[in-house]
GROMACS .gro file of C-alpha atoms in nm:
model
  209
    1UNK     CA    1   8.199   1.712  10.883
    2UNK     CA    2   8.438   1.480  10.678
    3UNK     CA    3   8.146   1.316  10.447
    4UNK     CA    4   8.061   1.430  10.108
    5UNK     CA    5   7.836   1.771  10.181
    6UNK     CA    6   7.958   2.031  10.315
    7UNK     CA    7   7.782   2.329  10.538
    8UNK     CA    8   7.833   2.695  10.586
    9UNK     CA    9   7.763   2.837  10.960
   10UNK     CA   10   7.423   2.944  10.807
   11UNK     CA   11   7.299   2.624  10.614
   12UNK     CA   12   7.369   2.503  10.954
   13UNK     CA   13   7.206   2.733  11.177
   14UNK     CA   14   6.911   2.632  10.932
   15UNK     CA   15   6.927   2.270  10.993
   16UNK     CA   16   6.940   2.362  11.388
   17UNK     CA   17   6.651   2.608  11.392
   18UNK     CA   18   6.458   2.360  11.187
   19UNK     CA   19   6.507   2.110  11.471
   20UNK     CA   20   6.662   1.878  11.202
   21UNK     CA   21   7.025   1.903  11.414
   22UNK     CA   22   7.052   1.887  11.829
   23UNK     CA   23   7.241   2.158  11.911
   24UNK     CA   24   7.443   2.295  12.270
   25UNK     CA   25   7.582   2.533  12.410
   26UNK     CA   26   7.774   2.661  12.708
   27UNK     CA   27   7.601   2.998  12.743
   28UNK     CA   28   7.241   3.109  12.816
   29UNK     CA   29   7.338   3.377  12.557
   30UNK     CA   30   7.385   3.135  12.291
   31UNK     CA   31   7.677   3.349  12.142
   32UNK     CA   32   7.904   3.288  12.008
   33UNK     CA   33   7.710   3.085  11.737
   34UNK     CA   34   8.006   2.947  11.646
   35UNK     CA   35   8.066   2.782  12.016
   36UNK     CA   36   7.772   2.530  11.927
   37UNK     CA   37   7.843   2.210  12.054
   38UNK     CA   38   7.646   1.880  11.892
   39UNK     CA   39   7.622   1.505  11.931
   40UNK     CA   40   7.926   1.307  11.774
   41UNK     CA   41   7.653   1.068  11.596
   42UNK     CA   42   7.466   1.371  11.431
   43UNK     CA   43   7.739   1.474  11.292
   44UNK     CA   44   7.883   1.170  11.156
   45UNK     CA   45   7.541   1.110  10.985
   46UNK     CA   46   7.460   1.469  10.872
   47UNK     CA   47   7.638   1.369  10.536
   48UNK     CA   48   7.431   1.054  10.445
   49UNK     CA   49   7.090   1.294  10.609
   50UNK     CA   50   7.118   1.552  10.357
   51UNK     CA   51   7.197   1.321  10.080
   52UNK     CA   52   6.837   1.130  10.140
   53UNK     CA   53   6.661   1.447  10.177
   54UNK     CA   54   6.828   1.607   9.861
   55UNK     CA   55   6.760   1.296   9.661
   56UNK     CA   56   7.157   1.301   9.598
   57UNK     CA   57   7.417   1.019   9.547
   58UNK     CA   58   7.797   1.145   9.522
   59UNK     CA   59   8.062   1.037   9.280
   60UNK     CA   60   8.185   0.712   9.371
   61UNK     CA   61   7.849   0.582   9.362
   62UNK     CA   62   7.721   0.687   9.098
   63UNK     CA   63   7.895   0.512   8.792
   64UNK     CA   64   7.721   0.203   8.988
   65UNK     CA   65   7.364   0.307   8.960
   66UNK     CA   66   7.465   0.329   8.565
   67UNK     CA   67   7.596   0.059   8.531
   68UNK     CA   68   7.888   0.214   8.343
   69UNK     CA   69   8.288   0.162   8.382
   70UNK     CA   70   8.474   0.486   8.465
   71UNK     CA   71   8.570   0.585   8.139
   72UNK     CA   72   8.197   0.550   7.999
   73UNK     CA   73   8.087   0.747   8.353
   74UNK     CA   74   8.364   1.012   8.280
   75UNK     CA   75   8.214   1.075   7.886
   76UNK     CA   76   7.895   1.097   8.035
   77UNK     CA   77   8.053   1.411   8.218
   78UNK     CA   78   8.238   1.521   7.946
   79UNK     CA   79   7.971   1.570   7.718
   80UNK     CA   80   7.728   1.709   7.948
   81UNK     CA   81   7.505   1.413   7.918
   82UNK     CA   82   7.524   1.400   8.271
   83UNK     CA   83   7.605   1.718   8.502
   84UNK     CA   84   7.636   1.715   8.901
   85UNK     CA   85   7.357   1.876   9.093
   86UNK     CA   86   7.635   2.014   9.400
   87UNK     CA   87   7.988   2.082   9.397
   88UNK     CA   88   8.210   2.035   9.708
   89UNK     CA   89   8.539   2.163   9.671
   90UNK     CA   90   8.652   1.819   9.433
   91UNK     CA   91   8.326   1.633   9.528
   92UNK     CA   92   8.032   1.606   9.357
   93UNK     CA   93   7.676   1.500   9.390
   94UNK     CA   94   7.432   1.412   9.152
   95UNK     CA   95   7.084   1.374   9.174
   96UNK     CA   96   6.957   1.025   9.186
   97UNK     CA   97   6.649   1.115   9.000
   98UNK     CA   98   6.865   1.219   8.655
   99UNK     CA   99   7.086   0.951   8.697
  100UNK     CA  100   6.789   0.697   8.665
  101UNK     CA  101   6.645   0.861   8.439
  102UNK     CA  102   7.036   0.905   8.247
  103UNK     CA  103   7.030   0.538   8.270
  104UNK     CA  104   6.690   0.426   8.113
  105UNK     CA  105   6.763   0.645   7.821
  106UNK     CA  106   7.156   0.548   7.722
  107UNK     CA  107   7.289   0.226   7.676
  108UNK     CA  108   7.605   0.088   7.620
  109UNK     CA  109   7.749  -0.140   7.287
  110UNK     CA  110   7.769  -0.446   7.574
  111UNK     CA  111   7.420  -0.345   7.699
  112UNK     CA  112   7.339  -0.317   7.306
  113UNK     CA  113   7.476  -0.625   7.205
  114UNK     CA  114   7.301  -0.818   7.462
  115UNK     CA  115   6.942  -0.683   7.408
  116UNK     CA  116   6.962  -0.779   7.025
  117UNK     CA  117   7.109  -1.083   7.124
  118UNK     CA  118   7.445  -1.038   6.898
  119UNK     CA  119   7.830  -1.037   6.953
  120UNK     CA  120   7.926  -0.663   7.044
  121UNK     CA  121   8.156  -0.711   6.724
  122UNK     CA  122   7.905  -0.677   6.524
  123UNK     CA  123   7.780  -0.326   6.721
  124UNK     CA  124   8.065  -0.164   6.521
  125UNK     CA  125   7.962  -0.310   6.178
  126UNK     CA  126   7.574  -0.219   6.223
  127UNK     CA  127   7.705   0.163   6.281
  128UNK     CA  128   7.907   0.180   6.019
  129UNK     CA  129   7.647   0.031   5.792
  130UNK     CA  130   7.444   0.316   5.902
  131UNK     CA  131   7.179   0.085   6.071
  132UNK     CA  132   7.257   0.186   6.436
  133UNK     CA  133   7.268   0.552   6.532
  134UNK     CA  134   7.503   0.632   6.833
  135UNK     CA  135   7.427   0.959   7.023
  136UNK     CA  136   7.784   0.951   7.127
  137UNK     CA  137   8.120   0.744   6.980
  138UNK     CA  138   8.328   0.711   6.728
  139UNK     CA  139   8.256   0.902   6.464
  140UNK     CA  140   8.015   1.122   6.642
  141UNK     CA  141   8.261   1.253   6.923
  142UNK     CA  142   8.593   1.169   7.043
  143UNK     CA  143   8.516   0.875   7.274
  144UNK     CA  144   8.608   0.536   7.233
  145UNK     CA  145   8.291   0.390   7.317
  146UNK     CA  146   7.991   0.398   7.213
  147UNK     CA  147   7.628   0.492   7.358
  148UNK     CA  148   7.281   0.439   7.226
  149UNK     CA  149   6.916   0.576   7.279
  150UNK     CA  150   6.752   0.282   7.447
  151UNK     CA  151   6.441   0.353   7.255
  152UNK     CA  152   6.569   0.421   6.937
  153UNK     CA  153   6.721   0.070   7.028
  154UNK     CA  154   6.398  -0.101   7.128
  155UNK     CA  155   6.237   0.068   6.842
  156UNK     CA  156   6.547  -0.081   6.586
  157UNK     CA  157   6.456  -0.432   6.723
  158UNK     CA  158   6.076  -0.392   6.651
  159UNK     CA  159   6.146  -0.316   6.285
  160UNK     CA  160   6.430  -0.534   6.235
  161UNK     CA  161   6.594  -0.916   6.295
  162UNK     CA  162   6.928  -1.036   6.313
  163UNK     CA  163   6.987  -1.426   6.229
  164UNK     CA  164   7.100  -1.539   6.612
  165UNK     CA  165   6.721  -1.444   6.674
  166UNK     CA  166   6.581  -1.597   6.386
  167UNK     CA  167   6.730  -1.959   6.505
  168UNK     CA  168   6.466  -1.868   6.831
  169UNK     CA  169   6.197  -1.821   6.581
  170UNK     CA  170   6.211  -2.162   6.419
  171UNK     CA  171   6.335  -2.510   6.452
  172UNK     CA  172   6.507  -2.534   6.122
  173UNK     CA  173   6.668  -2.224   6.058
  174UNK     CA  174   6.822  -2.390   5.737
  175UNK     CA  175   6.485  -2.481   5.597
  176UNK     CA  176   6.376  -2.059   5.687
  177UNK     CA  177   6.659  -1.894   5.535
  178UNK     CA  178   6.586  -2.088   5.229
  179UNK     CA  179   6.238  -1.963   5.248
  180UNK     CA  180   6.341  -1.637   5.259
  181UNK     CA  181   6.524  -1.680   4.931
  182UNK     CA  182   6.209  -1.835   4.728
  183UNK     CA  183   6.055  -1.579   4.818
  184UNK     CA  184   6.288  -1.315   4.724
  185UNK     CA  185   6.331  -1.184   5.067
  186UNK     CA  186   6.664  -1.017   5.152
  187UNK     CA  187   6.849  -0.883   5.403
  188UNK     CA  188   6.859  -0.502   5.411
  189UNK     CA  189   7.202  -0.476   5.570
  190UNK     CA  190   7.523  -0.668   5.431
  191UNK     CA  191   7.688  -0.860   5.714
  192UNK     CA  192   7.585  -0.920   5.983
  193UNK     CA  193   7.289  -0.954   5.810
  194UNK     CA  194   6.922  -0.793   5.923
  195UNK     CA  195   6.573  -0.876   5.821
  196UNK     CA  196   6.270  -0.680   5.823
  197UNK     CA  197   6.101  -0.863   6.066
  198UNK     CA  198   5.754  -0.834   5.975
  199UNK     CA  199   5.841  -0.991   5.645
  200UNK     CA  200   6.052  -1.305   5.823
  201UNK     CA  201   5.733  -1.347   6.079
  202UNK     CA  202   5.494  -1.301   5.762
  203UNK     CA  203   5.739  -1.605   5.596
  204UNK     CA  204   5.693  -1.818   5.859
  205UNK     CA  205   5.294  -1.794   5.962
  206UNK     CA  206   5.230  -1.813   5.562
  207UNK     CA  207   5.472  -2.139   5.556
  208UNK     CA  208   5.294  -2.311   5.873
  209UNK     CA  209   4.955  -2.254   5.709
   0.00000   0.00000   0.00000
């Protein structure tokens, strides 16, 4: 079978006892087992069979289902954030389950940048400011790029605001940023600049009423 799982002569004896594979052969005796004869079409689709019932997808697709260039997909291996279920010679197959799951919990600076609503640029500045914590990256390992806890992400954004999301909040940002400074609020992180964003919401409701 040329697709990406390969069988023994017992795995498939399994699948044939099982009745999962039609099987023939030219002998009442049914020996030798390895003079088994079996439908062109099974065999062609046994690959793609055991992949559903294993729950796997193999390598080329699954840098897809993260969402990930090959470099990111290839740290992901590297670090062991990510490890294949099967191994096939050079071919492997991960389990579509972790890989989900792998890609609710990490996210990248361009997935980053886009849920705060900020130029990645400033992804670089907020970790080095010690504001954003990447579990992998520059500084933390040697890869180029960085990664993120999605919830420690969505948690950051509860606490905190950045100005390009503060122009959503009003319609004069001018006239809110000089709020903020009667009032003696400041940012807590030089530039890009963040806000606590209880205190900027607080600012504003007190200001409407």
């Amino acid at each position: 079978n040329g697709g990406s799982v390969k069988l023994d002569l017992v795995q498939l004896l399994a699948r044939v006892f099982a009745g999962k594979v039609s099987a023939y052969h030219p002998n009442e005796t049914l020996l030798p087992l390895n003079a088994m004869w079996f439908e062109a079409e099974d065999v062609e689709n046994l690959s793609e069979t055991m992949k559903t019932e294993q729950d796997w997808i193999n390598l080329t697709e699954t840098p897809a289902y993260l969402e990930v260039g090959r470099r990111v997909f290839g740290h992901l291996l590297d670090t062991g954030l990510l490890q294949p279920q099967q191994r096939f010679g050079n071919k492997q197959l991960f389990r579509k389950r972790d890989v989900l799951a792998l890609r609710e919990r990490c996210i990248t600076s361009a997935q980053t940048a886009r849920l705060l609503s900020i130029p990645i640029a400033y992804i670089s500045s907020l970790v080095r400011l010690g504001s954003l914590k990447p579990i992998s990256g520059p500084g933390v390992n040697q890869h180029g790029h960085y990664l993120f806890d999605r919830q420690n992400i969505l948690a950051w954004k509860r606490q905190y605001v950045m100005y390009n999301e503060m122009k959503t909040m009003t319609t004069d940002i001018v006239a809110l940023m000089r709020l903020l400074k009667q009032r003696g609020i400041q940012s807590v992180v030089g530039r890009p600049h963040v806000y606590v964003r209880k205190e900027v919401v607080e600012a504003i409701t007190n200001n409407i009423d």
